XYZ file of C-alpha atoms in Angstrom:
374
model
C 56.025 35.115 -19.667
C 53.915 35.262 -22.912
C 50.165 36.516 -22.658
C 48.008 33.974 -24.522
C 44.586 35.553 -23.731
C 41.903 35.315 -21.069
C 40.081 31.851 -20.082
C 36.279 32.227 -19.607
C 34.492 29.684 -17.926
C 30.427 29.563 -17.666
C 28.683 27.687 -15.614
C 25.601 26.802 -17.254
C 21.787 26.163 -15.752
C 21.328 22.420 -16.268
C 18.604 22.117 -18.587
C 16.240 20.222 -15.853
C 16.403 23.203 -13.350
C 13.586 25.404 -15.179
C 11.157 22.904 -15.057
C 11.522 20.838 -11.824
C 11.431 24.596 -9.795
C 7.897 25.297 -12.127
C 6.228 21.599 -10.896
C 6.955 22.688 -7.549
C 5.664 26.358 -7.940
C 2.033 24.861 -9.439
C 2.308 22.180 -6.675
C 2.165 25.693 -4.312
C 5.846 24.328 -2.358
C 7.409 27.511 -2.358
C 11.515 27.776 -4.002
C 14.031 29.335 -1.949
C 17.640 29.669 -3.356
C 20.751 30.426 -0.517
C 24.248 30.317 -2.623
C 27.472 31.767 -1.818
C 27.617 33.628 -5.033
C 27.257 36.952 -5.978
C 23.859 38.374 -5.707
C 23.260 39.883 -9.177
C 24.444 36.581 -10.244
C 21.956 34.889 -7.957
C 18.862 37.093 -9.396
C 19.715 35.900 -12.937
C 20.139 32.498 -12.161
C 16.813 33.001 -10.005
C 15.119 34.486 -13.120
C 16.567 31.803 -15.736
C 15.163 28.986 -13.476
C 11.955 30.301 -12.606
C 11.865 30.835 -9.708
C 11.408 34.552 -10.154
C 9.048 34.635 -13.321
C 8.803 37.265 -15.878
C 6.566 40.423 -14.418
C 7.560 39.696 -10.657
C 9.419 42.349 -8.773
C 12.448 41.895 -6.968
C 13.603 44.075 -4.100
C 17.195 43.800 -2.564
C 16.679 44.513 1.254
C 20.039 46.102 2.500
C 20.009 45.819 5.950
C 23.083 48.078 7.714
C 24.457 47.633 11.334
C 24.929 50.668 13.771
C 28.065 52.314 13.704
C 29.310 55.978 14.412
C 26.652 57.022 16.361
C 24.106 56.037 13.893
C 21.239 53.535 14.407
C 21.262 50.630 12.256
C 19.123 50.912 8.637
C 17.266 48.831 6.492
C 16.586 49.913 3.141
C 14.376 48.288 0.577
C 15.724 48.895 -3.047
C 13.852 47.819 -5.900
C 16.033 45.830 -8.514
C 14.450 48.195 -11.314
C 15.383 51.018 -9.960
C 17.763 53.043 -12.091
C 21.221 53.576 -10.615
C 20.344 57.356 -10.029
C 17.249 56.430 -7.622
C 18.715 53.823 -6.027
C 19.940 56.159 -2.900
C 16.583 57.479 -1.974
C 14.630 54.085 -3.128
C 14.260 53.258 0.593
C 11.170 52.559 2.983
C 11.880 52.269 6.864
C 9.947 50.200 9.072
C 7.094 51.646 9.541
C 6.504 51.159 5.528
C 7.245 47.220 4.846
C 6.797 46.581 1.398
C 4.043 43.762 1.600
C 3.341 43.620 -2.129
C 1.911 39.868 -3.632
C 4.318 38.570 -5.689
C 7.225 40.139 -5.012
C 11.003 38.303 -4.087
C 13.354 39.893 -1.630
C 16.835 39.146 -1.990
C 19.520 39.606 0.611
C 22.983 38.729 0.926
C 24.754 37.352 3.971
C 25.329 40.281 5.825
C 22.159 41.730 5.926
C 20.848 38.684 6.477
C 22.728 38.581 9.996
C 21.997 42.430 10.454
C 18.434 41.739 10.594
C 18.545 38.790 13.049
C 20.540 40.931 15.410
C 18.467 43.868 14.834
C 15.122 43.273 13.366
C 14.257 40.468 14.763
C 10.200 41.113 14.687
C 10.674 42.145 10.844
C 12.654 39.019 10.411
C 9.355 36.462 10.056
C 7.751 39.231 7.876
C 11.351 39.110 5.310
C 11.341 34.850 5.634
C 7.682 34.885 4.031
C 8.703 37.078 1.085
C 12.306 36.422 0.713
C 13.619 34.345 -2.532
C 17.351 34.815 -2.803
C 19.579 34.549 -0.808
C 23.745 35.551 -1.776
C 26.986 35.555 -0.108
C 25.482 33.157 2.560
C 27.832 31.398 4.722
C 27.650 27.937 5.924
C 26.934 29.095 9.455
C 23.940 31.279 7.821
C 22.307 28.676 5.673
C 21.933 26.443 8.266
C 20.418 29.534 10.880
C 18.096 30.889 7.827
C 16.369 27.024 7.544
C 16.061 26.781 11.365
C 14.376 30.078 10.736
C 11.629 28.674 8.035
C 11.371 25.740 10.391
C 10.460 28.343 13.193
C 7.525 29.756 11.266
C 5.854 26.408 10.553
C 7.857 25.897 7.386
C 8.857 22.159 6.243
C 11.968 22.985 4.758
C 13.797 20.587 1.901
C 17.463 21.341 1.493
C 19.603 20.431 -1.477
C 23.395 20.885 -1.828
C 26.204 19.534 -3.550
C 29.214 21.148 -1.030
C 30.788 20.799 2.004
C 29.933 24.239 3.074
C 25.900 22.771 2.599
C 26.092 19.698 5.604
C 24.934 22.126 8.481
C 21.959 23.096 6.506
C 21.133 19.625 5.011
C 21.467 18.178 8.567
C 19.009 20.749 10.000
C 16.418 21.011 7.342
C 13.295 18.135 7.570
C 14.680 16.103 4.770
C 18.062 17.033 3.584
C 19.276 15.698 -0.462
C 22.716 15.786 -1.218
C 23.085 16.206 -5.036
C 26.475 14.527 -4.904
C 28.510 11.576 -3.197
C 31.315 13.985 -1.257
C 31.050 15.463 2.357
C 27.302 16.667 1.576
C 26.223 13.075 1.088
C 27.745 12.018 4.989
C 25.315 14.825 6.617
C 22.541 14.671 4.327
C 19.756 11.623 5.247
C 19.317 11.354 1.323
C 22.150 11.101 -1.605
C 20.878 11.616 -5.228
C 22.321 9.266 -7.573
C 21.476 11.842 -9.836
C 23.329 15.444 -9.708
C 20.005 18.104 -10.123
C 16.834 18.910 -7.730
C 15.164 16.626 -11.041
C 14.983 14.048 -7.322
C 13.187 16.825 -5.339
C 9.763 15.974 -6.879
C 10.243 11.890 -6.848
C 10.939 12.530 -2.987
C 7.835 14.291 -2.230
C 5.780 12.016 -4.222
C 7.252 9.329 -2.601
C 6.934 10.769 0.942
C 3.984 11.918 0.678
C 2.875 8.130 -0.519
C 4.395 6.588 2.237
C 2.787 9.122 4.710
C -0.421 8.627 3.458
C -0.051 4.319 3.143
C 1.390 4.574 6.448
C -2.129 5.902 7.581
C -4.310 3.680 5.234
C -2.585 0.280 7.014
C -3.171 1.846 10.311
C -6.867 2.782 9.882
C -7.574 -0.534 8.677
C -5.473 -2.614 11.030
C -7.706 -0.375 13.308
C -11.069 -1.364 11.623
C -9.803 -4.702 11.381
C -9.704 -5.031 15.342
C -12.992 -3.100 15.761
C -14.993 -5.562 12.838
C -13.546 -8.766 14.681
C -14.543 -7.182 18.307
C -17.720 -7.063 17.275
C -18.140 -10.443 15.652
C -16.979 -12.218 18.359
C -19.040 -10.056 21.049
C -22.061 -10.906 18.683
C -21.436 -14.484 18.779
C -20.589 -14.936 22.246
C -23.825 -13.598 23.367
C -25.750 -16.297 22.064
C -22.684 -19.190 23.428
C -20.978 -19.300 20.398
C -17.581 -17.922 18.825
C -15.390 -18.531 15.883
C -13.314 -21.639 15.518
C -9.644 -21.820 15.679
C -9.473 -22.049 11.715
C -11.459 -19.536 10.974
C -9.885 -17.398 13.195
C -6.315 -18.437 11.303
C -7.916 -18.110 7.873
C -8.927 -14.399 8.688
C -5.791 -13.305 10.790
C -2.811 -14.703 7.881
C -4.859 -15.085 4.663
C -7.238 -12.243 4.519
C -5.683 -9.565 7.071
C -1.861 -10.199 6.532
C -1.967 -10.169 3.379
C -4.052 -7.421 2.625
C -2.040 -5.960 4.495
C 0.642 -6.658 2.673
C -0.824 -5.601 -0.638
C -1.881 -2.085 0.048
C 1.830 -1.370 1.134
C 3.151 -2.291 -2.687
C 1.001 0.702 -3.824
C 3.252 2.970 -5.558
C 3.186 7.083 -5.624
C 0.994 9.436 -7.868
C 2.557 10.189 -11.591
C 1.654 14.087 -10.702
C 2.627 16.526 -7.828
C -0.509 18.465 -6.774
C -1.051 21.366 -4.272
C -2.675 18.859 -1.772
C -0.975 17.938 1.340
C -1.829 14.746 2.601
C -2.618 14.793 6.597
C 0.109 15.270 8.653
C -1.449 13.673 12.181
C -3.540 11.069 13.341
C -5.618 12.771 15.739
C -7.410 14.868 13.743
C -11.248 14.905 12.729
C -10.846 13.682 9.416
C -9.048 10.154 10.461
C -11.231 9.770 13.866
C -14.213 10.291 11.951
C -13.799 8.431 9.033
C -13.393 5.378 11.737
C -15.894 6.393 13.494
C -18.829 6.028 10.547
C -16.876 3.013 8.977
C -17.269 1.145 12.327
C -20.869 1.929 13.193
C -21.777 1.079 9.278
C -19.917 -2.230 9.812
C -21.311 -2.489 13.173
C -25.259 -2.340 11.429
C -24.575 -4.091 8.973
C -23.424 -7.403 11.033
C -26.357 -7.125 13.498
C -28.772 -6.559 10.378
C -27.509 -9.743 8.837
C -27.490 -11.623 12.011
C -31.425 -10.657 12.119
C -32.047 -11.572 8.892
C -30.908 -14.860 9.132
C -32.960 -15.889 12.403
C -36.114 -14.849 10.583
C -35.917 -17.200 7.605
C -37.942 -20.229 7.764
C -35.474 -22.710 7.128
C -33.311 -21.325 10.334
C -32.514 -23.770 13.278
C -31.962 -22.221 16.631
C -28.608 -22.885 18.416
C -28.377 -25.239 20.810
C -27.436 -23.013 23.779
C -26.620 -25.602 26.309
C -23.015 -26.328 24.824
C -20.543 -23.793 24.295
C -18.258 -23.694 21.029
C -16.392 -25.412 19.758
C -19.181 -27.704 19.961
C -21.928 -26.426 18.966
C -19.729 -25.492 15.363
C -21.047 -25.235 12.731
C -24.213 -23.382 13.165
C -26.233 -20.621 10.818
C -24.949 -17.571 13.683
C -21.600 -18.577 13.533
C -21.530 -19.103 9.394
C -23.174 -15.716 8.584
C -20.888 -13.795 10.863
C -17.960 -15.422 9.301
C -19.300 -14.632 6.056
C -19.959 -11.221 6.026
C -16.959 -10.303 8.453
C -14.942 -11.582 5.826
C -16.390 -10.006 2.758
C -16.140 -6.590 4.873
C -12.645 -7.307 5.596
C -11.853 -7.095 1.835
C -14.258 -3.618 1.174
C -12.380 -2.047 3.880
C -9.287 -2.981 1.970
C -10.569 -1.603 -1.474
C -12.144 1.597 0.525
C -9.219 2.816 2.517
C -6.690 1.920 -0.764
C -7.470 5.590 -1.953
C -5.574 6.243 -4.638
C -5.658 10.073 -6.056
C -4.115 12.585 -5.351
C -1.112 11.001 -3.441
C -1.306 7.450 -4.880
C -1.936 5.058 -8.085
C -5.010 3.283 -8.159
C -5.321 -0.020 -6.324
C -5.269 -1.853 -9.378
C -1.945 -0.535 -10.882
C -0.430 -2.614 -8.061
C 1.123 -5.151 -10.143
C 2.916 -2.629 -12.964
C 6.507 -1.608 -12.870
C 7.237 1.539 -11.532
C 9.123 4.446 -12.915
C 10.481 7.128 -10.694
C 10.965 9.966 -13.220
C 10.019 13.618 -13.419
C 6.375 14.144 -14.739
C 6.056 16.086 -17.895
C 6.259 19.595 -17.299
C 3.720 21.988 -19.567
C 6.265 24.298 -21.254
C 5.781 28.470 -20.051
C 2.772 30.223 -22.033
């Protein structure tokens, strides 16, 4: 056998990494990396993406079972620390580091040391922990079931078989490649980096919040024709059939329609669109849209009866025939016109959405421009 040399391989950060992990840090979504490598290798790559930036501390929490007679540790070890202080660089229990800014990293064993043992310090780690190394499949899929226990809606991305338990159990799962990830994971990238982790919560968050828009004004919809008809039919009239179809497929359909085509905000902010429907905000905001659609019908109906050239109804036949008359006209009129504001009002664009208008112009799905680091 004749020695050649050594083969070196690198893996290298893909050049998108760095900035898609800063959008989400200024959109305040909080980066949280669980790899089966190494965990000094895990802080670098940690600190080459970004997601640990320059100036932030990072402590390794070694976590230690019981054995021997002894009780089971937990030490906190700054990753500063020179190698000489690194035995008595410790805090117990009583004295949790809770420092702003500052990542804990852990590997897979003291990840499942602290479970077992420490499980009331375990939320108080989740909030402040960053890396995660050495992580099995098993644990990746227990530490975002975890997150998802303290409120957290976790996004997963892997590449690897040893990422589908994970993926399956995380609130929306991306697989970064077409393998065994892709058959557990709801999404598949076409793409292979987290540059699709923005897109998708631009897009969900659009489709959340135009899922709500249609609803409210379905809703409004209902309530402005309610109270046209009820109008009408105390004086013995109503609508006719046609105008009845012209507002239900011409106006409301395809309204409708329109203000689904909307297409997602070019930016990612911190703002997180409302998660529920039963909440003040969306009862409200119906609420004061149907009383001032409610006036403003009954105003107009008054108006109109108070002009001179006005001709009372003939209240001794019912509609259809006593169509067309100045009640029935002016309701339709300014039903109709209101059926359009609502559907320019509730098409709120910023911060989750283009503007109404931009309806009609292609779409491109890419990664905002990211502000290089100062």
């Amino acid at each position: 056998m004749l020695f050649l040399g050594f083969l070196l391989m690198k893996n290298l950060l893909k050049p998108e990494t760095a900035p898609v992990i800063h959008l989400l840090r200024s959109a305040e979504i909080r980066t949280v990396m669980a790899t089966g490598d190494n965990m000094l290798t895990a802080v670098n790559v940690a600190r080459s993406c970004r997601m640990v930036e320059v100036g932030e501390p990072v402590v390794f929490v070694n976590a230690v079972p019981p054995s021997d007679g002894q009780p089971s540790a937990l030490k906190f070890i700054p990753a500063e620390s020179p190698p000489q202080q690194l035995e008595g660089s410790y805090q117990q229990e009583g004295c949790f580091p809770e420092q702003p800014l500052t990542h804990f990293a852990l590997n897979g064993k003291s990840f499942a040391v602290v479970c077992e043992h420490f499980p009331d310090l375990l939320p108080k780690i989740l909030v402040q922990a960053t890396i995660f190394a050495r992580m099995s499949p098993d644990q990746k899929t227990l530490l975002v079931r975890s997150l998802q226990g303290l409120n957290y809606c976790v996004g997963m991305c892997g590449d690897g078989a040893n990422d589908c338990g994970a993926l399956k159990a995380a609130d929306v799962g991306i697989s970064l490649s077409e393998a065994e990830a892709s058959v557990a994971s709801p999404f598949t990238s076409k793409i292979a980096n987290i540059d699709c982790v923005p897109i998708a919560i631009r897009e969900g968050r659009c489709s959340l919040v135009t899922s709500f828009v249609v609803f409210k004004y379905m809703a409004l919809y209902s309530l402005v024709q309610f109270v046209s008809v009820l109008l009408l039919y105390t004086i013995n009239t109503n609508l006719s059939d046609l105008q009845f179809f012209f507002f239900d497929l011409v106006i409301t359909t395809t309204v409708a329609a329109l203000m689904g085509k909307t297409a997602p905000a070019k930016e990612l902010g911190p703002e997180r669109p409302q998660g529920t429907l039963i909440n003040p905000l969306v009862l409200g905001s119906l609420l004061l849209q149907t009383g001032l659609l409610v006036a403003v019908q009954v105003i107009c109906y008054f108006i109109t009866v108070s002009q001179r050239w006005y001709i009372p109804l003939n209240s001794t036949v019912t509609a259809p025939e006593n169509l067309p008359n100045y009640e029935n006209t002016v309701v339709f009129c300014i039903s109709g016109f209101q059926y359009l504001i609502l559907a320019v009002v509730m098409s709120k664009g910023y911060p989750f959405r283009r503007p109404l208008y931009s309806n009609g112009e292609p779409v491109s799905l890419s990664r905002p421009p990211v502000p290089p680091p100062p």
